[in-house]
Short mmCIF file of C-alpha atoms in Angstrom, two decimals:
data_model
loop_
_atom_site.label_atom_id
_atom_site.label_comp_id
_atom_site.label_asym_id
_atom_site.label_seq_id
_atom_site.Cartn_x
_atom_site.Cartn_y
_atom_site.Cartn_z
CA UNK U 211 4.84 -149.89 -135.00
CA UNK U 212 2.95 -147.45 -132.47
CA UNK U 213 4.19 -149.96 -129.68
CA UNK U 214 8.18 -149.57 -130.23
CA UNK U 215 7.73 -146.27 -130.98
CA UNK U 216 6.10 -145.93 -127.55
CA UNK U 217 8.43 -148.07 -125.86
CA UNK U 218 11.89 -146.59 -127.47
CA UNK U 219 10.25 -142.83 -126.58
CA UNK U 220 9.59 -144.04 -123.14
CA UNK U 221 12.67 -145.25 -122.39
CA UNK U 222 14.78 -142.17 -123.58
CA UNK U 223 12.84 -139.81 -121.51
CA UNK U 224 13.18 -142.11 -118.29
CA UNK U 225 16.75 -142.60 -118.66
CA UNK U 226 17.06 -139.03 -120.05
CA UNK U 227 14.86 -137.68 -116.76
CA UNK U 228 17.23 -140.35 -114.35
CA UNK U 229 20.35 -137.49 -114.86
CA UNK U 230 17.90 -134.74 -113.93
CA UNK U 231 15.73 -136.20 -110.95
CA UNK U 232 17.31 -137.12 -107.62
CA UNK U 233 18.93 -134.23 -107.44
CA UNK U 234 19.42 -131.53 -104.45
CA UNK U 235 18.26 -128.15 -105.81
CA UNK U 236 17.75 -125.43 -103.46
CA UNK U 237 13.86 -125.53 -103.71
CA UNK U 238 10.70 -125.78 -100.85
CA UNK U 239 10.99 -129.38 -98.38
CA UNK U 240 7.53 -129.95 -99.97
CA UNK U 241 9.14 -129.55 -103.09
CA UNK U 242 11.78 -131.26 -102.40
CA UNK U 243 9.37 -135.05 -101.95
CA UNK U 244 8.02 -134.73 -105.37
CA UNK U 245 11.22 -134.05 -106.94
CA UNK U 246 13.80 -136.37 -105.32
CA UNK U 247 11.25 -139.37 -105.98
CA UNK U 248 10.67 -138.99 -109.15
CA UNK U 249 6.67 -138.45 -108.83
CA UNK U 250 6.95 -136.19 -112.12
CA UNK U 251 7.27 -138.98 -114.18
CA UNK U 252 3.66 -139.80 -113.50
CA UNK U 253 2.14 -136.62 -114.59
CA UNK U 254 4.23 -137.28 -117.46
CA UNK U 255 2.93 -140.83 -117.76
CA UNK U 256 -0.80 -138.92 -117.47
CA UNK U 257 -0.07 -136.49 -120.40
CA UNK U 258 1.02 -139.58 -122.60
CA UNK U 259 -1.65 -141.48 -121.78
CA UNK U 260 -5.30 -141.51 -123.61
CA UNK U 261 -6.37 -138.66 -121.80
CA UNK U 262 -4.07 -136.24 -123.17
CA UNK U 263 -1.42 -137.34 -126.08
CA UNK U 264 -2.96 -140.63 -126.33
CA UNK U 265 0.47 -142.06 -127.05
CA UNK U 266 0.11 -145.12 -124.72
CA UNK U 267 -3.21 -145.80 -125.19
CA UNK U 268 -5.30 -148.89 -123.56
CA UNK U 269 -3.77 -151.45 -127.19
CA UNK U 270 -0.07 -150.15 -126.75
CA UNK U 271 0.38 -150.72 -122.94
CA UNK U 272 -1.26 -154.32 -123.17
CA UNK U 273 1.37 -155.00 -126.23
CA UNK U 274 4.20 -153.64 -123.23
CA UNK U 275 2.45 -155.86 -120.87
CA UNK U 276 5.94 -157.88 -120.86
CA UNK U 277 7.89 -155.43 -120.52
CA UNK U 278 5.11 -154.31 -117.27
CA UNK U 279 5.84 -157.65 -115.61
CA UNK U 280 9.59 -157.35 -116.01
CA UNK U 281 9.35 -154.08 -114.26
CA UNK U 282 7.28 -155.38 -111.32
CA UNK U 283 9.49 -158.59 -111.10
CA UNK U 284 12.86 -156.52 -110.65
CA UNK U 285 11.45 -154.43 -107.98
CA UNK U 286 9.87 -157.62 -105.91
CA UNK U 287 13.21 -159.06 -106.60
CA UNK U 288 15.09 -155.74 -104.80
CA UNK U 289 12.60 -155.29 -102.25
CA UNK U 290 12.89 -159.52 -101.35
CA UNK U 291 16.70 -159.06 -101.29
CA UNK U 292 16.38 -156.46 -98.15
CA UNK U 293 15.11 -159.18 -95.72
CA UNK U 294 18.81 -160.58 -94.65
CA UNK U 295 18.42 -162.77 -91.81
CA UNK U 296 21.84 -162.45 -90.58
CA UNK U 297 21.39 -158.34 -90.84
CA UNK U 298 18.05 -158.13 -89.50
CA UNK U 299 18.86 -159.89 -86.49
CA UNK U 300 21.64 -157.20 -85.47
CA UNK U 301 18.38 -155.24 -84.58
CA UNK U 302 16.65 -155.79 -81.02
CA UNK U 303 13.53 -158.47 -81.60
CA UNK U 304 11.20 -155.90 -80.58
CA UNK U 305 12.11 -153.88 -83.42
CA UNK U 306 10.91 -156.23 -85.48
CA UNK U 307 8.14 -156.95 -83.50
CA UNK U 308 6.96 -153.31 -83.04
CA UNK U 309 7.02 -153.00 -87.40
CA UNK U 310 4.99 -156.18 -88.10
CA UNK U 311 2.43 -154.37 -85.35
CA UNK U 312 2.40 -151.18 -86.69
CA UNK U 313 1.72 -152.36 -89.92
CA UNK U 314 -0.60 -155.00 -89.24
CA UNK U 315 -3.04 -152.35 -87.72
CA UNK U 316 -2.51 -149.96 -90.53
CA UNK U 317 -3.41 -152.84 -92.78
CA UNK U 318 -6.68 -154.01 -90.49
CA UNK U 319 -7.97 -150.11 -90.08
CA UNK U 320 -7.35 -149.61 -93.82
CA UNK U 321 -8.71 -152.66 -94.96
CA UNK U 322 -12.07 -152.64 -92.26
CA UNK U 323 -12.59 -148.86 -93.73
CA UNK U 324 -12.31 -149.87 -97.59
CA UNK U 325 -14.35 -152.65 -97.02
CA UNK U 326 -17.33 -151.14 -95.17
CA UNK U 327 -17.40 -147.63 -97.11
CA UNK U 328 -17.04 -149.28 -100.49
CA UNK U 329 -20.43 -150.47 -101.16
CA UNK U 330 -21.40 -146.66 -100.33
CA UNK U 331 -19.79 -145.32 -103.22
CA UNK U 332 -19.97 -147.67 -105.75
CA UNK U 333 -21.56 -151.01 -106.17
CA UNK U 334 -18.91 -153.90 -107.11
CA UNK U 335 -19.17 -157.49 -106.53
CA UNK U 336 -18.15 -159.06 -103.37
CA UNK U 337 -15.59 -160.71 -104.78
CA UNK U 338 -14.03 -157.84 -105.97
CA UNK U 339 -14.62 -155.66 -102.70
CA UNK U 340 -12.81 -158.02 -101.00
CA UNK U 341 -9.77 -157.70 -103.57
CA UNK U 342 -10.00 -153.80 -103.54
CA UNK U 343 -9.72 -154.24 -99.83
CA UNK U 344 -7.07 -155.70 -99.12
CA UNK U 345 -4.69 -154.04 -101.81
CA UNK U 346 -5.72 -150.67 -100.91
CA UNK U 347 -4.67 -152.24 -97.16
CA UNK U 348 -1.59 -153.40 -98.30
CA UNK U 349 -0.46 -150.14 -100.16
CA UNK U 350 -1.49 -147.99 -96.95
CA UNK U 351 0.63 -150.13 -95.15
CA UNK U 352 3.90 -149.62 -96.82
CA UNK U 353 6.47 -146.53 -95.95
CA UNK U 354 8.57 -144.84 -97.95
CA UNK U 355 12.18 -143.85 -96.05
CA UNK U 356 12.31 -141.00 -98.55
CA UNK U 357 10.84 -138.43 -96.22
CA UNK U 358 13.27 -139.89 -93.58
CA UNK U 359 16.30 -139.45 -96.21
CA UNK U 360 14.90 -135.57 -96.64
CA UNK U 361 16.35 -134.20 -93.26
CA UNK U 362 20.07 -134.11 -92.50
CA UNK U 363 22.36 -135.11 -89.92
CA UNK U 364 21.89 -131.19 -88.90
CA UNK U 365 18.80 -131.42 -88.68
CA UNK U 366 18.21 -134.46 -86.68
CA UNK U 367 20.62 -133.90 -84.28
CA UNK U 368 19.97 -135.59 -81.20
CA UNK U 369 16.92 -137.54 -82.81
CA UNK U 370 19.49 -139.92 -84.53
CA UNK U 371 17.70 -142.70 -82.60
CA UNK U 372 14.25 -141.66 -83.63
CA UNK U 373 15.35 -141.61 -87.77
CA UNK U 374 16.88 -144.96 -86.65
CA UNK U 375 13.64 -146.78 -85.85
CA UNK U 376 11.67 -145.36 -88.17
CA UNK U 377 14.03 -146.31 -91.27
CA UNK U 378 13.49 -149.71 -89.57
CA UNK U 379 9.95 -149.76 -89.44
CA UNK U 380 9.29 -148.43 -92.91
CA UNK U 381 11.29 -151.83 -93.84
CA UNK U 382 9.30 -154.16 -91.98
CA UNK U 383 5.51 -152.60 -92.73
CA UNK U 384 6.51 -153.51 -96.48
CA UNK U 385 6.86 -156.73 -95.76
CA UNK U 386 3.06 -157.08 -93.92
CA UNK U 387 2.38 -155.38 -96.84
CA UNK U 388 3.47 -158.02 -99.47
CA UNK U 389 1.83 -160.96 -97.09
CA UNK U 390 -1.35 -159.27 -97.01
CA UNK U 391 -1.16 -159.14 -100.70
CA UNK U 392 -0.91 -163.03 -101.22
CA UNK U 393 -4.70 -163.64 -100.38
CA UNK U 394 -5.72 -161.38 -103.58
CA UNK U 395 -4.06 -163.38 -105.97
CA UNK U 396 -4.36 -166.98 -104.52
CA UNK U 397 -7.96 -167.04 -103.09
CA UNK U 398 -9.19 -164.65 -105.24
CA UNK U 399 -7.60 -164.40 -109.30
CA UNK U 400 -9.61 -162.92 -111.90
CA UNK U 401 -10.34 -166.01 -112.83
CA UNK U 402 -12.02 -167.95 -109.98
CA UNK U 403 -15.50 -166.73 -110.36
CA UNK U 404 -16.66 -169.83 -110.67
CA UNK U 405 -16.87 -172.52 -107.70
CA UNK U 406 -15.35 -175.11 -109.74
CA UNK U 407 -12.22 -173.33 -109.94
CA UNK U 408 -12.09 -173.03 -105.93
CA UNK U 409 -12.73 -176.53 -105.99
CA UNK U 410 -9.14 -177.02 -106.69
CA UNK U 411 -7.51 -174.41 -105.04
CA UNK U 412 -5.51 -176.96 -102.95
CA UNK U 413 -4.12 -178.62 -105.62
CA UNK U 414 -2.80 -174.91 -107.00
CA UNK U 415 -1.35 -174.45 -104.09
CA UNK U 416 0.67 -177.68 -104.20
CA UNK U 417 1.55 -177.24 -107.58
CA UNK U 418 2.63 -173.57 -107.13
CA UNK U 419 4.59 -174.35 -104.10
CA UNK U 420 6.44 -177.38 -106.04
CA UNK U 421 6.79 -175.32 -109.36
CA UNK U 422 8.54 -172.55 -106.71
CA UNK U 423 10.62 -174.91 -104.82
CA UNK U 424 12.06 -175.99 -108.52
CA UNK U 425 13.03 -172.92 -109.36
CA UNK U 426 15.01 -171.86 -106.50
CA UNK U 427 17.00 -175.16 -106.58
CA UNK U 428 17.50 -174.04 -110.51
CA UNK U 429 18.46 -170.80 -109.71
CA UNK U 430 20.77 -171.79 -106.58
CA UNK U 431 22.63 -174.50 -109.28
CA UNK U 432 23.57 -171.45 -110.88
CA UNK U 433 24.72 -169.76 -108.43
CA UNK U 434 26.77 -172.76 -106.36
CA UNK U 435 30.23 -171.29 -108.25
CA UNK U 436 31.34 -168.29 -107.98
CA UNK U 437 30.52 -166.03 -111.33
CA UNK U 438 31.98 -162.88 -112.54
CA UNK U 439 29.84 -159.92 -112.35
CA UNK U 440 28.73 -159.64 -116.04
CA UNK U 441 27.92 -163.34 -115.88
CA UNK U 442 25.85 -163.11 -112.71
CA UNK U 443 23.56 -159.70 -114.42
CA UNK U 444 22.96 -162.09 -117.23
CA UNK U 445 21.50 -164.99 -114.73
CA UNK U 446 19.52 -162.21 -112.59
CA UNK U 447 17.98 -160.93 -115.80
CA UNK U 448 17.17 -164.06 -116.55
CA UNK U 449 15.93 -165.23 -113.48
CA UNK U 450 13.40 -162.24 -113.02
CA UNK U 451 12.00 -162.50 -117.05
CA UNK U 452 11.66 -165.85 -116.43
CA UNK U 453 9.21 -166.15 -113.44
CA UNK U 454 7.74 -162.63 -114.71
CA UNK U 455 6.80 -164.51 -117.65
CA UNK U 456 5.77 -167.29 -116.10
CA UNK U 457 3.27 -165.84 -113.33
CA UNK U 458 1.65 -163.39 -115.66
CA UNK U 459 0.83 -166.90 -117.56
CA UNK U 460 -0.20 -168.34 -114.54
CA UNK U 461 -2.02 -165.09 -113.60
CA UNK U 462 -0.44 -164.62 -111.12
CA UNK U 463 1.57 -161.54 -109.17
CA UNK U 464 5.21 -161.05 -111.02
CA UNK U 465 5.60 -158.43 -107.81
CA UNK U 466 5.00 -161.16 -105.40
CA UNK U 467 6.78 -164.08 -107.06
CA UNK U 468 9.94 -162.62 -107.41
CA UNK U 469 10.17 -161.12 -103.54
CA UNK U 470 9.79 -164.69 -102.49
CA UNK U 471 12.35 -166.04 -104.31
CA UNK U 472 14.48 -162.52 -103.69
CA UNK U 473 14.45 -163.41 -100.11
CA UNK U 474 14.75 -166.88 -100.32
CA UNK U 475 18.15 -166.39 -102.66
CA UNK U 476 19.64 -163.63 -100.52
CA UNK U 477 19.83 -166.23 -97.30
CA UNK U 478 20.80 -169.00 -98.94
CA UNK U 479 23.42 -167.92 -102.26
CA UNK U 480 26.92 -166.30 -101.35
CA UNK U 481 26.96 -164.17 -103.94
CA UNK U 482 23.85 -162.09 -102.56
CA UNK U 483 26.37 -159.10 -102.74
CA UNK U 484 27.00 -158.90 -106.17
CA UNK U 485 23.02 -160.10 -107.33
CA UNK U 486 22.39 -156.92 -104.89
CA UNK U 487 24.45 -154.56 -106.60
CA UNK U 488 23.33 -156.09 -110.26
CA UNK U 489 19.86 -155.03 -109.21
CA UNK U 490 20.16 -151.77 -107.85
CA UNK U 491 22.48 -150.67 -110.73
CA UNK U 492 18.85 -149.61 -112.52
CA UNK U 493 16.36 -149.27 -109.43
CA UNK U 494 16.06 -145.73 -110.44
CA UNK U 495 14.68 -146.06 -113.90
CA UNK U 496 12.71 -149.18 -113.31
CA UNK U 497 10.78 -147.09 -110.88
CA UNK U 498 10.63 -144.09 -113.03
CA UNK U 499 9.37 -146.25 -115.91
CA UNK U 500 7.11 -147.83 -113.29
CA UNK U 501 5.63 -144.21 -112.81
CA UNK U 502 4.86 -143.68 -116.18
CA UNK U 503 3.09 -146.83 -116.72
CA UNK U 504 0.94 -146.14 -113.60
CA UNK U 505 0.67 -142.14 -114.62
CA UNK U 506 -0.60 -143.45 -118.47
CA UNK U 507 -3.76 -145.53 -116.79
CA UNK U 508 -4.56 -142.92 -114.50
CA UNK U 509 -7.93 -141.72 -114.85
CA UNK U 510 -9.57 -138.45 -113.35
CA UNK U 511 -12.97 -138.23 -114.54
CA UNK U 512 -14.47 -136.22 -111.86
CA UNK U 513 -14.03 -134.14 -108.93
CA UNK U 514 -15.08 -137.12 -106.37
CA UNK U 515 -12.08 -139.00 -106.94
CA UNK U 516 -10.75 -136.42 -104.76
CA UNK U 517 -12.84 -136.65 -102.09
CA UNK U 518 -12.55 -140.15 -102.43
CA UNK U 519 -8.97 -140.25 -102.38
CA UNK U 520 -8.92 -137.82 -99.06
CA UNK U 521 -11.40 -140.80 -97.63
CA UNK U 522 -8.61 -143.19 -98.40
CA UNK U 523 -5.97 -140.96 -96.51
CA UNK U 524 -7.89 -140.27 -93.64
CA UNK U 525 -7.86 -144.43 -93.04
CA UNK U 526 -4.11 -144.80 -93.30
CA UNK U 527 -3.72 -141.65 -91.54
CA UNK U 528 -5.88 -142.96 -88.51
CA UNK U 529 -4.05 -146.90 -88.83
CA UNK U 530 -0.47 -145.48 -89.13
CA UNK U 531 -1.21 -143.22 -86.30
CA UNK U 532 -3.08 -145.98 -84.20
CA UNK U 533 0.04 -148.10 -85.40
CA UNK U 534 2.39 -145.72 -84.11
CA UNK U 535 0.96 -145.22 -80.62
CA UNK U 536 0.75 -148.58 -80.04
CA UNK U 537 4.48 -149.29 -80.54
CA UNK U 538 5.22 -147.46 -76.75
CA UNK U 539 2.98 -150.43 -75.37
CA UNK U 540 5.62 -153.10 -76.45
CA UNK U 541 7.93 -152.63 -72.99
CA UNK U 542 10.34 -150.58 -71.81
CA UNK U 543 12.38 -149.60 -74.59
CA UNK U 544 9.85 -148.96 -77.02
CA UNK U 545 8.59 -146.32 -74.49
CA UNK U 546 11.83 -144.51 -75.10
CA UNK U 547 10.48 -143.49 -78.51
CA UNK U 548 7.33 -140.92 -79.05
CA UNK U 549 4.22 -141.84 -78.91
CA UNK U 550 3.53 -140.10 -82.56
CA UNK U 551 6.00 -142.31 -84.58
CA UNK U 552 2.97 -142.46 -86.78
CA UNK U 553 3.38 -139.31 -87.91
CA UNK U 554 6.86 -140.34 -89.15
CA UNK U 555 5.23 -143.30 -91.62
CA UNK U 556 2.73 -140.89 -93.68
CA UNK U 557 4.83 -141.33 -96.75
CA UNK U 558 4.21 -144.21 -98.84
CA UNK U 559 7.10 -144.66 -101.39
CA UNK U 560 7.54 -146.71 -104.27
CA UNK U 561 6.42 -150.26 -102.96
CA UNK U 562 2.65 -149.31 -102.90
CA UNK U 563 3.01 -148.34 -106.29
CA UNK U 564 3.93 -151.17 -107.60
CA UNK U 565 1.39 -152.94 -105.50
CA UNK U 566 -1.41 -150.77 -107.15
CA UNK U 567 0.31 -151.42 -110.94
CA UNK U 568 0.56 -155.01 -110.18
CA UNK U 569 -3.21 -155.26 -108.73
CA UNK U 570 -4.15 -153.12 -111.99
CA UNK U 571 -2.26 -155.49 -114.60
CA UNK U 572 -3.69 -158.72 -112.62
CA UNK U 573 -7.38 -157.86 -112.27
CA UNK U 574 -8.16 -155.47 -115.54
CA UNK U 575 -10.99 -154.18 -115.00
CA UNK U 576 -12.65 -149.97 -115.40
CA UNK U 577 -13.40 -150.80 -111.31
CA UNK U 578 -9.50 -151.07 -110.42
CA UNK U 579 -8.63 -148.19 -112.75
CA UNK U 580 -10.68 -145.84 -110.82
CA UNK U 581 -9.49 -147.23 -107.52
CA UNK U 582 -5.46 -147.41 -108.88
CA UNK U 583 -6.24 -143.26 -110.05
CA UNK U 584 -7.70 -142.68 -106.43
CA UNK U 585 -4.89 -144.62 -104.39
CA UNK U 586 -2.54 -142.13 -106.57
CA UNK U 587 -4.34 -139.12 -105.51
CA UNK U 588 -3.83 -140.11 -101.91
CA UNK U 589 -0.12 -140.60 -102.77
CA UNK U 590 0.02 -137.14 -103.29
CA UNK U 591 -1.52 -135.85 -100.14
CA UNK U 592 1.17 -138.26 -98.19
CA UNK U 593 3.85 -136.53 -100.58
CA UNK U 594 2.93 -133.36 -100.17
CA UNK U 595 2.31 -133.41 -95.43
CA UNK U 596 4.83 -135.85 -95.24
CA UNK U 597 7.63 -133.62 -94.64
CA UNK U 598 5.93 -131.31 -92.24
CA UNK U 599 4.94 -134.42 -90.09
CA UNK U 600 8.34 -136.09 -89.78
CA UNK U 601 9.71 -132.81 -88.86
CA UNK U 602 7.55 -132.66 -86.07
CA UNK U 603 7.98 -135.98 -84.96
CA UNK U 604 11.76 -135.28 -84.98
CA UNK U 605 10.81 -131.98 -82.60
CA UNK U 606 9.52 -133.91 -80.35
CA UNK U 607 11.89 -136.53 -80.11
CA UNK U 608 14.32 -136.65 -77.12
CA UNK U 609 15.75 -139.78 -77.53
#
C-alpha cells in the first residue's frame, strides 16, 4: 500500500512541479541553472527519502524498481535518437573529431584521478574501484547544453559560432560517455565475482549481441508501415518496457540498452520523426521523476562528502579544461575557436544523472550510495560556476 501511495504522490508533484519549473522568472543567472533544470526536484527527492520523511524508503523504491528502469530506458532511448547520421554529417568531420577528443581526455583524467585517489579514502575491492572509476569518468564526461541555452541571442552576439560548437560538443562527449560505460556492466556485473562466471563472458557477449540483433529486426517489423501517431506511442512504450524489463533481468544497463537500439532505429526506420516527438512529449517529467529517485537515495552523512565531492570537480575541471585546449591543436579551423572552450563544458546536465541512477540500481551496494551522493554534490558546484564560466568564454570569443 505504502508503494502506490508513494508512487501516485510522486507522480502528482512531478507533473504538478513540470507547469512551474522551466520557466523564465526574473531571478540571479546562478539562479536561473537550478531552476530551469529542474535540480529542485532532488532536494525534494532528499526530504522524501529516509533521511527526512522517510516516504520512499530503501523497501518502497526497490518495489518502484520497474518503474526506475522504465525511466532510465526512455531517456537512453531519447539520448540514442540524437545520433542521426544523415544530420551529424552536415557538421565538418573535425567537429566530430574534436568532441570524441575532448571527451575522451575528460574521461582518461577523471577516470586516472578516481582510480588512484580512491584507495586513499576508502578501502573497496578492486573490482569495484575499477567500476567506480569509470562511471564517475563517464558522468564527468557528459555536458549539459543548459548553461549554453541560459544566454540569449543578445548576449552572444558575435560569439554565435562559439555557442555553435559548443552545443556540438556537449552532444558528442555524451556519447564517449555512454561507450565508456559499456565496460562496467559487461566485464564487470555485480555478479561476476567469481572466475567461473568470466569464464564465459564470450559466450554472453554472443548471446547478448544475437538477443539485440532480434529485437531490432522485431522492432523494425513494426515499424516497416507507416502507423498513426497514437499507434506508434503505444509500440515505443512498448519497445522501451520491454528491453527495460528485460536487461534489469539480465542485470544489465536499461540506460545503455535502449541508446543502442535508439540509435540503431533512428538510422534505419522512417518514421524516426514521429518516435522522436512520441518521446520527447514527456522528457521533462521523466527527468524530474528521475531527480527524485536519485534525490531519495542521496545520503549526506558527513561533512567529507564535501570535500570529497570538490576532489571529484577539481578532476573534471582539470580534463574538460585539458579537453578544451586541446581542441585548437586539431588544424586550422579549430584554432579559430578559444583555447578555453573548456570552460564552456563545466555543466553536466541530465545524462550523468542517469548514468549515476543507473550505476546505483545495477551495482546496490552502501559503497555506490556514497559515491552516487558525492557525484551529486559535484553536480552542484558545476550548476552553480557554470554560468559565470560560459560567460567568460563567450567574452573572449571573437569568432
Amino acid at each position: 500500500m505504502k508503494i502506490l501511495f508513494a508512487f501516485l504522490l510522486i507522480i502528482f508533484l512531478v507533473f504538478s512541479g513540470y507547469h512551474l519549473s522551466f520557466r523564465k522568472l526574473r531571478i540571479p543567472l546562478f539562479a536561473h541553472k537550478f531552476y530551469l533544470t529542474g535540480i529542485e526536484f532532488l532536494f525534494l527527492g532528499l526530504l522524501l527519502g529516509p533521511q527526512f520523511l522517510n516516504i520512499l524508503d530503501v523497501n518502497t523504491r526497490d518495489g518502484l524498481a520497474p518503474v526506475s528502469a522504465l525511466l532510465l530506458g526512455w531517456i537512453g532511448m531519447l539520448f540514442g535518437f540524437q545520433f542521426e547520421l544523415s544530420k551529424l554529417k552536415r557538421f565538418p568531420g573535425v567537429f566530430f573529431l574534436a568532441g570524441f577528443l575532448e571527451g575522451l581526455l575528460t574521461l582518461i583524467v577523471v577516470f586516472g584521478g578516481i582510480y588512484f585517489s580512491l584507495p586513499l579514502i576508502a578501502k573497496v575491492s578492486d573490482h569495484m574501484r575499477i567500476v567506480i572509476s569509470i562511471v564517475g569518468a563517464s558522468a564527468a564526461a557528459c555536458t549539459a547544453q543548459t548553461g549554453l541555452a541560459l544566454f540569449s541571442a543578445k548576449r552572444t552576439g558575435i560569439n554565435r559560432s562559439v555557442i555553435k560548437i559548443l552545443r556540438y560538443l556537449s552532444s558528442v562527449d555524451g556519447f564517449v560517455a555512454m561507450l565508456a560505460l559499456i565496460p562496467a556492466f559487461i566485464f564487470f556485473p555485480q555478479s561476476s565475482g567469481s572466475a567461473g562466471s568470466r569464464l564465459f563472458f564470450g559466450y554472453n557477449v554472443l548471446i547478448a549481441i544475437i538477443l539485440f540483433t532480434g529485437v531490432l529486426i522485431l522492432y523494425n517489423l513494426f515499424l516497416v508501415y507507416r502507423r498513426e501517431q497514437s499507434e506508434l506511442a503505444l509500440i515505443i512504450i512498448g519497445m522501451v518496457i520491454f528491453i527495460s524489463g528485460f536487461s534489469s533481468v539480465m542485470r544489465f544497463s536499461p540506460l545503455l540498452s535502449n541508446f543502442f537500439i535508439g540509435v540503431c532505429l533512428v538510422n534505419l526506420t522512417s518514421e524516426k520523426e514521429k518516435i522522436y516527438t512520441t518521446l520527447v512529449s514527456i522528457e521533462k517529467p521523466v527527468y524530474l521523476l528521475l531527480l527524485v529517485f536519485l534525490g531519495s537515495a542521496w545520503h549526506l552523512h558527513t561533512f567529507w562528502a564535501f570535500v570529497a565531492a570538490g576532489g571529484y570537480f577539481l578532476f573534471r575541471f582539470a580534463g574538460k579544461m585539458i579537453g578544451g585546449f586541446s581542441i585548437s591543436l586539431l588544424g586550422p579551423k579549430m584554432k579559430e575557436y578559444p583555447a578555453g572552450l573548456g570552460l564552456g563544458l563545466i555543466g553536466q546536465g541530465g545524462l550523468p544523472l542517469a548514468i549515476l541512477y543507473d550505476f546505483q540500481q545495477g551495482f546496490q551496494s552502501g559503497m555506490a550510495d556514497i559515491v552516487v551522493g558525492i557525484a551529486l554534490i559535484s553536480i552542484s558546484y558545476c550548476d552553480l560556476i557554470c554560468p559565470a564560466l560560459v560567460g567568460r568564454v563567450l567574452k573572449k570569443g571573437t569568432v
